[in-house]
mmCIF file of C-alpha atoms in Angstrom:
data_model
loop_
_atom_site.group_PDB
_atom_site.id
_atom_site.type_symbol
_atom_site.label_atom_id
_atom_site.label_comp_id
_atom_site.label_asym_id
_atom_site.label_seq_id
_atom_site.Cartn_x
_atom_site.Cartn_y
_atom_site.Cartn_z
ATOM 1 C CA MET A 1 -24.623 -16.816 16.698
ATOM 2 C CA MET A 2 -26.237 -18.771 18.450
ATOM 3 C CA LYS A 3 -27.473 -22.009 16.748
ATOM 4 C CA LEU A 4 -30.026 -25.194 18.000
ATOM 5 C CA ALA A 5 -26.936 -27.967 18.579
ATOM 6 C CA ASP A 6 -26.350 -29.996 15.815
ATOM 7 C CA ASP A 7 -27.279 -33.536 15.667
ATOM 8 C CA PRO A 8 -24.647 -36.011 14.347
ATOM 9 C CA GLN A 9 -26.367 -36.069 10.929
ATOM 10 C CA VAL A 10 -26.967 -31.501 10.875
ATOM 11 C CA ALA A 11 -23.597 -31.037 12.516
ATOM 12 C CA ALA A 12 -22.311 -33.397 8.534
ATOM 13 C CA PHE A 13 -24.383 -31.785 7.014
ATOM 14 C CA ARG A 14 -23.233 -28.571 7.532
ATOM 15 C CA ALA A 15 -20.008 -29.309 7.566
ATOM 16 C CA GLU A 16 -19.808 -30.353 4.350
ATOM 17 C CA PHE A 17 -21.697 -27.136 2.473
ATOM 18 C CA ALA A 18 -19.006 -24.755 4.534
ATOM 19 C CA ALA A 19 -16.745 -26.783 2.790
ATOM 20 C CA PHE A 20 -18.327 -26.448 -0.201
ATOM 21 C CA LEU A 21 -18.203 -22.708 0.041
ATOM 22 C CA ASP A 22 -14.841 -22.944 1.138
ATOM 23 C CA ASP A 23 -13.951 -24.416 -2.249
ATOM 24 C CA ARG A 24 -16.119 -22.367 -4.928
ATOM 25 C CA LEU A 25 -16.649 -19.227 -3.528
ATOM 26 C CA PRO A 26 -16.270 -16.616 -6.137
ATOM 27 C CA THR A 27 -13.581 -13.923 -5.471
ATOM 28 C CA GLU A 28 -13.879 -10.550 -5.104
ATOM 29 C CA ALA A 29 -13.064 -9.211 -8.598
ATOM 30 C CA GLN A 30 -14.799 -12.226 -9.466
ATOM 31 C CA ALA A 31 -18.266 -10.100 -8.354
ATOM 32 C CA ARG A 32 -16.808 -6.798 -9.316
ATOM 33 C CA THR A 33 -19.889 -6.629 -11.332
ATOM 34 C CA ARG A 34 -23.194 -6.057 -9.357
ATOM 35 C CA SER A 35 -27.101 -6.544 -9.630
ATOM 36 C CA ARG A 36 -28.700 -2.716 -10.502
ATOM 37 C CA SER A 37 -31.896 -5.157 -8.733
ATOM 38 C CA SER A 38 -33.941 -7.853 -7.717
ATOM 39 C CA ALA A 39 -34.357 -9.166 -11.351
ATOM 40 C CA ASP A 40 -31.732 -8.434 -12.567
ATOM 41 C CA VAL A 41 -28.396 -10.677 -12.129
ATOM 42 C CA PRO A 42 -24.925 -10.710 -12.861
ATOM 43 C CA ASP A 43 -23.713 -13.289 -15.399
ATOM 44 C CA TRP A 44 -21.386 -13.943 -11.919
ATOM 45 C CA ALA A 45 -24.111 -14.921 -9.769
ATOM 46 C CA ARG A 46 -26.052 -16.773 -12.341
ATOM 47 C CA ASP A 47 -22.489 -19.112 -12.912
ATOM 48 C CA TRP A 48 -22.617 -19.163 -8.692
ATOM 49 C CA GLN A 49 -26.000 -20.236 -8.537
ATOM 50 C CA ARG A 50 -26.264 -22.403 -11.202
ATOM 51 C CA THR A 51 -23.598 -24.682 -9.325
ATOM 52 C CA LEU A 52 -25.197 -23.898 -6.140
ATOM 53 C CA PHE A 53 -27.889 -25.536 -8.028
ATOM 54 C CA ASP A 54 -26.218 -28.668 -9.786
ATOM 55 C CA HIS A 55 -24.853 -29.678 -6.181
ATOM 56 C CA GLY A 56 -27.480 -29.676 -4.655
ATOM 57 C CA TRP A 57 -26.903 -26.462 -1.582
ATOM 58 C CA LEU A 58 -29.712 -24.254 -2.954
ATOM 59 C CA LEU A 59 -32.478 -25.136 -2.241
ATOM 60 C CA PRO A 60 -30.864 -27.900 -0.110
ATOM 61 C CA GLY A 61 -34.665 -28.977 1.010
ATOM 62 C CA GLN A 62 -36.074 -29.592 -2.640
ATOM 63 C CA PRO A 63 -34.766 -33.360 -4.551
ATOM 64 C CA PRO A 64 -32.455 -32.852 -6.873
ATOM 65 C CA GLU A 65 -33.479 -32.293 -9.882
ATOM 66 C CA TYR A 66 -34.867 -28.576 -8.497
ATOM 67 C CA GLY A 67 -31.439 -28.151 -7.028
ATOM 68 C CA GLY A 68 -31.839 -30.105 -4.006
ATOM 69 C CA ARG A 69 -31.143 -33.004 -1.746
ATOM 70 C CA ASN A 70 -34.481 -34.478 0.159
ATOM 71 C CA ALA A 71 -32.275 -32.603 3.522
ATOM 72 C CA THR A 72 -34.159 -31.952 6.475
ATOM 73 C CA LEU A 73 -36.274 -28.349 8.105
ATOM 74 C CA PRO A 74 -33.218 -28.368 10.615
ATOM 75 C CA GLN A 75 -30.660 -28.683 7.595
ATOM 76 C CA GLN A 76 -32.653 -26.473 5.916
ATOM 77 C CA LEU A 77 -32.087 -23.976 8.717
ATOM 78 C CA ALA A 78 -27.943 -25.039 9.065
ATOM 79 C CA HIS A 79 -27.587 -23.911 5.216
ATOM 80 C CA LEU A 80 -29.406 -20.653 5.822
ATOM 81 C CA GLU A 81 -27.152 -19.764 8.764
ATOM 82 C CA GLU A 82 -23.858 -20.639 7.210
ATOM 83 C CA LEU A 83 -24.824 -18.504 4.365
ATOM 84 C CA ALA A 84 -25.753 -15.903 6.491
ATOM 85 C CA ARG A 85 -22.446 -16.083 8.877
ATOM 86 C CA ARG A 86 -20.378 -15.830 5.376
ATOM 87 C CA ARG A 87 -23.088 -12.605 4.546
ATOM 88 C CA ILE A 88 -23.648 -15.048 1.636
ATOM 89 C CA TYR A 89 -27.046 -13.783 -0.408
ATOM 90 C CA HIS A 90 -28.664 -16.765 -0.538
ATOM 91 C CA SER A 91 -30.165 -15.249 -4.865
ATOM 92 C CA PHE A 92 -29.603 -11.876 -6.882
ATOM 93 C CA ASN A 93 -33.432 -12.845 -7.982
ATOM 94 C CA PRO A 94 -34.668 -13.573 -4.243
ATOM 95 C CA GLN A 95 -38.502 -12.785 -5.177
ATOM 96 C CA GLY A 96 -37.731 -15.613 -7.953
ATOM 97 C CA LEU A 97 -36.070 -18.084 -6.383
ATOM 98 C CA GLY A 98 -38.153 -18.125 -3.125
ATOM 99 C CA ILE A 99 -41.476 -17.405 -4.743
ATOM 100 C CA ILE A 100 -42.149 -18.241 -7.905
ATOM 101 C CA ALA A 101 -39.426 -20.949 -8.744
ATOM 102 C CA ALA A 102 -41.276 -22.178 -5.194
ATOM 103 C CA SER A 103 -44.833 -21.751 -5.577
ATOM 104 C CA LEU A 104 -44.140 -22.777 -9.333
ATOM 105 C CA LEU A 105 -42.838 -26.713 -8.215
ATOM 106 C CA THR A 106 -46.363 -27.104 -5.493
ATOM 107 C CA PHE A 107 -48.686 -25.672 -7.164
ATOM 108 C CA GLY A 108 -46.900 -26.453 -11.168
ATOM 109 C CA SER A 109 -47.094 -28.838 -13.771
ATOM 110 C CA GLN A 110 -45.024 -30.712 -14.963
ATOM 111 C CA GLU A 111 -44.264 -29.120 -18.683
ATOM 112 C CA GLN A 112 -44.310 -25.855 -15.497
ATOM 113 C CA LYS A 113 -41.344 -27.324 -14.172
ATOM 114 C CA SER A 114 -39.598 -27.914 -16.432
ATOM 115 C CA ARG A 115 -40.701 -24.785 -18.781
ATOM 116 C CA TRP A 116 -40.229 -21.992 -15.847
ATOM 117 C CA ALA A 117 -39.229 -23.051 -12.659
ATOM 118 C CA VAL A 118 -35.389 -24.884 -13.675
ATOM 119 C CA PRO A 119 -34.915 -22.207 -15.364
ATOM 120 C CA ILE A 120 -35.681 -18.734 -12.689
ATOM 121 C CA LEU A 121 -33.502 -21.717 -9.765
ATOM 122 C CA ARG A 122 -30.383 -22.613 -12.406
ATOM 123 C CA ALA A 123 -30.305 -18.515 -13.152
ATOM 124 C CA GLU A 124 -31.323 -19.587 -17.301
ATOM 125 C CA ILE A 125 -34.432 -16.564 -16.947
ATOM 126 C CA THR A 126 -35.570 -14.368 -12.820
ATOM 127 C CA ALA A 127 -39.331 -13.591 -12.194
ATOM 128 C CA ALA A 128 -40.787 -10.957 -11.209
ATOM 129 C CA LEU A 129 -44.112 -11.115 -8.990
ATOM 130 C CA GLY A 130 -47.536 -9.704 -9.983
ATOM 131 C CA MET A 131 -49.550 -9.010 -6.657
ATOM 132 C CA SER A 132 -49.958 -5.492 -6.069
ATOM 133 C CA GLU A 133 -51.818 -2.447 -7.354
ATOM 134 C CA PRO A 134 -53.131 0.811 -8.037
ATOM 135 C CA GLU A 135 -56.143 -0.294 -5.264
ATOM 136 C CA ALA A 136 -55.362 -4.126 -3.939
ATOM 137 C CA GLY A 137 -52.536 -3.676 -1.736
ATOM 138 C CA SER A 138 -52.502 -5.756 1.275
ATOM 139 C CA ASP A 139 -56.149 -6.496 0.048
ATOM 140 C CA LEU A 140 -54.705 -8.510 -2.856
ATOM 141 C CA ALA A 141 -58.691 -9.585 -2.991
ATOM 142 C CA SER A 142 -59.636 -6.770 -4.792
ATOM 143 C CA LEU A 143 -57.704 -6.531 -7.350
ATOM 144 C CA ARG A 144 -59.006 -5.905 -10.826
ATOM 145 C CA THR A 145 -56.711 -6.924 -13.641
ATOM 146 C CA ARG A 146 -58.343 -8.438 -15.364
ATOM 147 C CA ALA A 147 -57.495 -12.140 -18.094
ATOM 148 C CA VAL A 148 -60.755 -13.248 -20.493
ATOM 149 C CA LEU A 149 -60.004 -16.793 -21.275
ATOM 150 C CA LYS A 150 -60.776 -17.099 -25.451
ATOM 151 C CA GLY A 151 -59.906 -20.508 -26.421
ATOM 152 C CA ASP A 152 -56.893 -21.613 -25.193
ATOM 153 C CA VAL A 153 -55.217 -17.828 -24.761
ATOM 154 C CA PHE A 154 -55.935 -15.663 -21.813
ATOM 155 C CA VAL A 155 -56.458 -11.845 -23.244
ATOM 156 C CA VAL A 156 -55.026 -9.923 -20.069
ATOM 157 C CA ASN A 157 -55.664 -6.325 -19.107
ATOM 158 C CA GLY A 158 -55.018 -4.093 -16.099
ATOM 159 C CA GLN A 159 -52.004 -2.958 -13.504
ATOM 160 C CA LYS A 160 -49.851 -3.580 -11.231
ATOM 161 C CA ILE A 161 -46.883 -1.293 -9.489
ATOM 162 C CA TRP A 162 -44.462 -2.257 -6.901
ATOM 163 C CA THR A 163 -43.865 -5.230 -9.441
ATOM 164 C CA SER A 164 -40.403 -5.512 -8.271
ATOM 165 C CA GLY A 165 -37.351 -5.998 -10.866
ATOM 166 C CA ALA A 166 -40.699 -6.115 -13.620
ATOM 167 C CA HIS A 167 -37.490 -4.636 -15.830
ATOM 168 C CA ASP A 168 -35.699 -6.399 -15.450
ATOM 169 C CA ALA A 169 -37.731 -9.843 -15.384
ATOM 170 C CA ASP A 170 -38.191 -12.651 -18.413
ATOM 171 C CA VAL A 171 -41.380 -13.347 -16.551
ATOM 172 C CA LEU A 172 -44.037 -12.154 -14.039
ATOM 173 C CA LEU A 173 -46.435 -14.275 -12.326
ATOM 174 C CA ALA A 174 -49.543 -12.084 -11.891
ATOM 175 C CA PHE A 175 -52.852 -12.489 -9.842
ATOM 176 C CA VAL A 176 -55.600 -11.241 -12.187
ATOM 177 C CA ARG A 177 -59.494 -11.987 -12.059
ATOM 178 C CA THR A 178 -60.680 -14.175 -14.960
ATOM 179 C CA ASP A 179 -64.181 -14.307 -12.609
ATOM 180 C CA PRO A 180 -65.297 -11.371 -12.565
ATOM 181 C CA ASP A 181 -68.998 -12.353 -10.467
ATOM 182 C CA ALA A 182 -66.981 -14.616 -8.089
ATOM 183 C CA PRO A 183 -66.893 -13.657 -4.270
ATOM 184 C CA ARG A 184 -64.036 -11.533 -2.947
ATOM 185 C CA HIS A 185 -61.962 -14.938 -2.965
ATOM 186 C CA HIS A 186 -62.698 -16.994 -5.361
ATOM 187 C CA GLY A 187 -62.302 -15.869 -9.715
ATOM 188 C CA ILE A 188 -58.855 -14.498 -9.298
ATOM 189 C CA SER A 189 -55.855 -16.785 -11.321
ATOM 190 C CA ALA A 190 -52.662 -16.697 -12.284
ATOM 191 C CA LEU A 191 -50.691 -16.912 -14.818
ATOM 192 C CA LEU A 192 -47.283 -16.898 -15.588
ATOM 193 C CA VAL A 193 -47.041 -13.822 -18.796
ATOM 194 C CA PRO A 194 -43.869 -13.304 -20.545
ATOM 195 C CA THR A 195 -42.407 -10.093 -20.147
ATOM 196 C CA ASP A 196 -41.735 -9.647 -23.926
ATOM 197 C CA SER A 197 -45.572 -9.869 -24.570
ATOM 198 C CA GLU A 198 -46.961 -7.634 -27.002
ATOM 199 C CA GLY A 199 -48.663 -5.203 -24.886
ATOM 200 C CA VAL A 200 -46.703 -5.133 -21.389
ATOM 201 C CA VAL A 201 -45.048 -1.748 -20.695
ATOM 202 C CA ARG A 202 -42.664 -1.933 -17.785
ATOM 203 C CA ARG A 203 -42.290 1.465 -15.651
ATOM 204 C CA PRO A 204 -39.420 1.456 -13.258
ATOM 205 C CA PHE A 205 -39.588 4.421 -10.978
ATOM 206 C CA GLY A 206 -37.561 5.689 -8.175
ATOM 207 C CA SER A 207 -37.629 4.473 -4.477
ATOM 208 C CA ILE A 208 -37.620 6.493 -0.859
ATOM 209 C CA ALA A 209 -34.074 5.055 -0.312
ATOM 210 C CA ALA A 210 -32.629 6.873 -3.757
ATOM 211 C CA GLU A 211 -33.715 8.325 -7.203
ATOM 212 C CA ASP A 212 -31.682 5.319 -9.165
ATOM 213 C CA ASP A 213 -32.889 3.042 -6.717
ATOM 214 C CA LEU A 214 -34.857 1.625 -9.599
ATOM 215 C CA ASP A 215 -36.183 -2.173 -8.315
ATOM 216 C CA PHE A 216 -40.392 -0.673 -7.902
ATOM 217 C CA ASN A 217 -42.602 -0.893 -11.050
ATOM 218 C CA GLU A 218 -45.584 0.327 -13.315
ATOM 219 C CA VAL A 219 -46.633 -2.825 -14.860
ATOM 220 C CA PHE A 220 -49.073 -2.226 -17.654
ATOM 221 C CA LEU A 221 -50.988 -4.970 -19.796
ATOM 222 C CA THR A 222 -53.233 -4.317 -22.368
ATOM 223 C CA ASP A 223 -54.440 -7.146 -24.959
ATOM 224 C CA VAL A 224 -51.827 -8.827 -24.075
ATOM 225 C CA ARG A 225 -52.403 -12.953 -24.454
ATOM 226 C CA VAL A 226 -51.138 -15.962 -22.918
ATOM 227 C CA PRO A 227 -51.438 -19.222 -23.908
ATOM 228 C CA ARG A 228 -53.949 -21.318 -21.237
ATOM 229 C CA ALA A 229 -50.853 -23.362 -20.197
ATOM 230 C CA ASN A 230 -48.892 -21.063 -19.322
ATOM 231 C CA LEU A 231 -52.150 -21.010 -15.801
ATOM 232 C CA VAL A 232 -50.560 -21.995 -12.903
ATOM 233 C CA GLY A 233 -52.978 -24.674 -11.146
ATOM 234 C CA PRO A 234 -56.453 -24.691 -11.201
ATOM 235 C CA LEU A 235 -59.199 -21.823 -13.464
ATOM 236 C CA GLY A 236 -60.449 -19.720 -10.899
ATOM 237 C CA GLU A 237 -58.009 -21.184 -7.436
ATOM 238 C CA GLY A 238 -55.241 -18.225 -7.490
ATOM 239 C CA TRP A 239 -56.174 -17.792 -3.727
ATOM 240 C CA ARG A 240 -54.560 -20.288 -3.114
ATOM 241 C CA VAL A 241 -51.666 -19.999 -4.204
ATOM 242 C CA ALA A 242 -51.392 -16.614 -3.412
ATOM 243 C CA ASN A 243 -51.429 -18.092 0.174
ATOM 244 C CA GLY A 244 -48.755 -20.208 -0.607
ATOM 245 C CA SER A 245 -46.822 -18.213 -2.505
ATOM 246 C CA LEU A 246 -47.194 -15.492 0.663
ATOM 247 C CA GLY A 247 -46.727 -18.920 2.519
ATOM 248 C CA HIS A 248 -42.733 -19.773 1.297
ATOM 249 C CA GLU A 249 -42.191 -16.387 1.557
ATOM 250 C CA ARG A 250 -42.349 -16.105 5.253
ATOM 251 C CA THR A 251 -41.678 -19.452 5.632
ATOM 252 C CA LEU A 252 -37.543 -19.156 7.013
ATOM 253 C CA LEU A 253 -38.183 -15.743 6.596
ATOM 254 C CA TRP A 254 -37.474 -15.387 9.960
ATOM 255 C CA LEU A 255 -33.793 -16.109 9.281
ATOM 256 C CA ALA A 256 -33.389 -13.268 7.390
ATOM 257 C CA TYR A 257 -34.666 -10.513 10.332
ATOM 258 C CA ALA A 258 -32.338 -11.877 12.426
ATOM 259 C CA GLU A 259 -29.315 -11.427 10.342
ATOM 260 C CA ARG A 260 -31.150 -8.264 9.599
ATOM 261 C CA LEU A 261 -30.266 -7.710 13.219
ATOM 262 C CA GLU A 262 -26.599 -8.816 14.023
ATOM 263 C CA ASP A 263 -26.356 -6.685 11.648
ATOM 264 C CA LEU A 264 -27.515 -3.786 13.416
ATOM 265 C CA ILE A 265 -25.680 -5.061 16.677
ATOM 266 C CA ARG A 266 -22.721 -4.828 14.695
ATOM 267 C CA ASP A 267 -23.247 -1.862 13.265
ATOM 268 C CA ALA A 268 -24.819 0.508 16.093
ATOM 269 C CA SER A 269 -22.467 -0.152 18.338
ATOM 270 C CA ASP A 270 -20.890 2.860 18.331
ATOM 271 C CA VAL A 271 -23.591 4.793 19.373
ATOM 272 C CA GLY A 272 -25.846 1.800 21.058
ATOM 273 C CA ALA A 273 -23.290 1.019 24.231
ATOM 274 C CA GLY A 274 -25.207 1.505 27.189
ATOM 275 C CA GLN A 275 -29.013 3.009 25.644
ATOM 276 C CA GLU A 276 -31.688 1.300 26.617
ATOM 277 C CA TRP A 277 -32.690 0.862 23.237
ATOM 278 C CA TYR A 278 -29.698 -1.453 21.884
ATOM 279 C CA ALA A 279 -30.290 -3.768 25.380
ATOM 280 C CA THR A 280 -33.733 -4.147 24.051
ATOM 281 C CA LEU A 281 -32.190 -4.755 20.215
ATOM 282 C CA ARG A 282 -30.971 -8.308 21.883
ATOM 283 C CA LEU A 283 -32.898 -9.389 23.070
ATOM 284 C CA ASP A 284 -35.421 -9.082 20.343
ATOM 285 C CA LEU A 285 -32.406 -11.464 18.823
ATOM 286 C CA GLN A 286 -32.806 -13.819 21.154
ATOM 287 C CA ALA A 287 -36.583 -14.223 21.006
ATOM 288 C CA LEU A 288 -36.648 -13.889 17.600
ATOM 289 C CA ARG A 289 -34.327 -17.141 17.802
ATOM 290 C CA LEU A 290 -35.263 -18.873 20.047
ATOM 291 C CA LEU A 291 -39.782 -18.938 18.845
ATOM 292 C CA GLY A 292 -38.388 -18.803 14.968
ATOM 293 C CA TYR A 293 -36.494 -23.071 16.594
ATOM 294 C CA ARG A 294 -39.836 -23.993 17.834
ATOM 295 C CA GLN A 295 -40.855 -23.807 14.508
ATOM 296 C CA LEU A 296 -38.900 -26.604 13.914
ATOM 297 C CA GLY A 297 -40.432 -28.291 16.564
ATOM 298 C CA PRO A 298 -42.855 -31.438 15.572
ATOM 299 C CA ASP A 299 -46.538 -29.301 16.615
ATOM 300 C CA ARG A 300 -45.514 -26.250 15.320
ATOM 301 C CA ASP A 301 -48.379 -23.561 15.003
ATOM 302 C CA PRO A 302 -48.198 -22.122 11.426
ATOM 303 C CA ALA A 303 -49.549 -19.001 12.287
ATOM 304 C CA GLU A 304 -47.226 -18.920 14.337
ATOM 305 C CA VAL A 305 -45.279 -17.581 11.801
ATOM 306 C CA SER A 306 -46.561 -14.264 11.808
ATOM 307 C CA VAL A 307 -45.277 -13.574 14.863
ATOM 308 C CA LEU A 308 -42.025 -14.656 13.876
ATOM 309 C CA LYS A 309 -42.876 -12.574 10.393
ATOM 310 C CA LEU A 310 -44.452 -9.228 12.950
ATOM 311 C CA LEU A 311 -41.458 -9.148 15.514
ATOM 312 C CA GLY A 312 -38.336 -9.349 12.701
ATOM 313 C CA SER A 313 -40.128 -6.795 10.607
ATOM 314 C CA GLU A 314 -40.887 -4.110 13.450
ATOM 315 C CA ALA A 315 -37.407 -4.436 15.648
ATOM 316 C CA VAL A 316 -35.767 -3.949 12.754
ATOM 317 C CA GLN A 317 -37.221 -1.274 11.846
ATOM 318 C CA SER A 318 -37.189 -0.042 15.988
ATOM 319 C CA ALA A 319 -33.564 -0.397 15.658
ATOM 320 C CA ALA A 320 -32.424 1.394 12.396
ATOM 321 C CA LEU A 321 -34.922 3.847 13.531
ATOM 322 C CA HIS A 322 -32.380 4.241 16.534
ATOM 323 C CA ALA A 323 -29.035 3.880 14.579
ATOM 324 C CA LEU A 324 -30.067 6.905 12.293
ATOM 325 C CA GLU A 325 -31.203 8.970 14.641
ATOM 326 C CA ALA A 326 -28.654 8.539 17.301
ATOM 327 C CA HIS A 327 -25.591 9.356 14.358
ATOM 328 C CA GLY A 328 -27.993 12.424 13.235
ATOM 329 C CA PRO A 329 -26.600 14.631 9.794
ATOM 330 C CA GLU A 330 -23.939 12.072 9.163
ATOM 331 C CA ALA A 331 -26.541 9.058 8.757
ATOM 332 C CA LEU A 332 -28.432 11.067 6.430
ATOM 333 C CA PRO A 333 -25.192 11.392 3.178
ATOM 334 C CA HIS A 334 -26.078 8.493 0.437
ATOM 335 C CA PRO A 335 -24.084 6.600 -0.717
ATOM 336 C CA ALA A 336 -22.705 5.447 2.257
ATOM 337 C CA LEU A 337 -21.532 2.007 3.921
ATOM 338 C CA THR A 338 -21.951 1.845 7.592
ATOM 339 C CA GLY A 339 -21.037 -2.250 7.741
ATOM 340 C CA PRO A 340 -18.060 -3.612 6.153
ATOM 341 C CA HIS A 341 -18.269 -4.653 2.780
ATOM 342 C CA CYS A 342 -18.356 -8.834 0.967
ATOM 343 C CA HIS A 343 -18.958 -8.871 -1.887
ATOM 344 C CA MET A 344 -21.575 -11.768 -1.676
ATOM 345 C CA ASN A 345 -24.150 -9.833 -0.089
ATOM 346 C CA ASN A 346 -26.671 -7.519 -0.857
ATOM 347 C CA GLU A 347 -24.846 -3.471 -0.475
ATOM 348 C CA ALA A 348 -28.618 -2.068 0.203
ATOM 349 C CA PHE A 349 -28.045 -3.994 3.652
ATOM 350 C CA VAL A 350 -24.737 -2.391 4.956
ATOM 351 C CA SER A 351 -25.617 1.542 3.471
ATOM 352 C CA SER A 352 -26.485 4.232 4.446
ATOM 353 C CA TRP A 353 -27.916 4.730 7.781
ATOM 354 C CA PHE A 354 -31.248 6.771 6.166
ATOM 355 C CA GLU A 355 -31.421 3.468 3.724
ATOM 356 C CA ARG A 356 -31.520 0.783 5.948
ATOM 357 C CA TYR A 357 -34.054 3.168 7.992
ATOM 358 C CA ALA A 358 -36.241 3.902 4.910
ATOM 359 C CA ARG A 359 -35.315 0.207 3.447
ATOM 360 C CA SER A 360 -37.301 -1.468 6.991
ATOM 361 C CA PHE A 361 -40.088 -0.820 5.512
ATOM 362 C CA ALA A 362 -40.762 -3.182 2.746
ATOM 363 C CA GLY A 363 -40.447 -6.197 5.967
ATOM 364 C CA THR A 364 -43.064 -4.562 7.235
ATOM 365 C CA ILE A 365 -45.394 -4.503 4.014
ATOM 366 C CA ALA A 366 -43.996 -7.178 1.621
ATOM 367 C CA GLY A 367 -44.782 -10.952 2.690
ATOM 368 C CA GLY A 368 -48.395 -9.816 4.610
ATOM 369 C CA THR A 369 -48.149 -5.838 6.464
ATOM 370 C CA SER A 370 -48.049 -5.549 10.284
ATOM 371 C CA GLU A 371 -50.840 -4.818 9.880
ATOM 372 C CA ILE A 372 -52.514 -8.038 8.592
ATOM 373 C CA GLN A 373 -49.579 -10.304 10.488
ATOM 374 C CA ARG A 374 -51.440 -8.704 13.897
ATOM 375 C CA ASN A 375 -55.107 -9.742 12.304
ATOM 376 C CA ILE A 376 -54.164 -13.256 12.002
ATOM 377 C CA ILE A 377 -52.124 -13.427 15.096
ATOM 378 C CA ALA A 378 -54.587 -11.855 16.847
ATOM 379 C CA GLU A 379 -58.105 -14.600 14.848
ATOM 380 C CA ARG A 380 -56.170 -17.096 14.542
ATOM 381 C CA ILE A 381 -53.586 -18.079 17.561
ATOM 382 C CA LEU A 382 -55.510 -15.630 20.749
ATOM 383 C CA GLY A 383 -59.386 -16.291 19.153
ATOM 384 C CA LEU A 384 -60.581 -13.171 18.809
ATOM 385 C CA PRO A 385 -63.539 -12.305 16.607
ATOM 386 C CA ARG A 386 -63.203 -11.252 13.276
#
């Protein structure tokens, strides 16, 4: 796997983390219980995440009190590369770790960091993200879920959809409209909604991958009372929190796409050798890594993250489709295993070829759709008019 040439500090950092993994990694027998959704974290995985937190290896870029060791960006990349090399899933509550806890560390009060962020980081509770609604998908500014402040309590009414893992989550970071008269991108606020609150109903439903793939949810909120203390950031500043939340998700997201591309290179070699699409797959991986490494430099442009997100997600989807078509009818049975099993990874990444292709659409939608990324690239990099 191609990587940046390590300076001595990064090399020492990588070696220390590798030694930690050699010594502490759970065995296959310990990891027998598997996760059923993106907020269902088995006991062994909770213990493992707490171990990472306690030793500063969960989010190395954070200070020790938040599961890190104040690592530099190149050191953080080395950490993620080592996880990817060993096929270790960073967290079985990925939105809780990568978006919600990260957002609380950026925008939350000290009390919220202690009450919510640290327990999420330590896998003592799990979290889900409530953004999309039936009439507000990529266009978050169109959301209709209302929260009316009455004294020290918000009363919330509305509906969320595509809320991954909500039925297994302990708390929902929900974006709500608190000022219906404000312009579209104003008057939105972010609230932490405990999912056991009266009036919260969660209904999981199957996905295109399988009827029993229960991760997506409809979430109905009827007169749900949420303490004002659960407001994340200033009242009406939810748009800024939302952009920060997606920014946390996107920053090193390209590395996950690189891992998926490497998986596809390995697992589709039986049908790809000598094919143009397979050569393109290899070139896409090389381009993604080179562009990703450029983001580590001092002159990086935040808008270029959209280039990485677009290239990575679209390359994975294109390659998965070619592999599906090349394998023919044998690509359809479900469940199936199309790559090596690793007990520390998410089985969805090596499931049937149909499922791998179907799941690739999540990459072109979550974290900002490909259409949104193209708009950002056009306006902020190419300078085209809106």
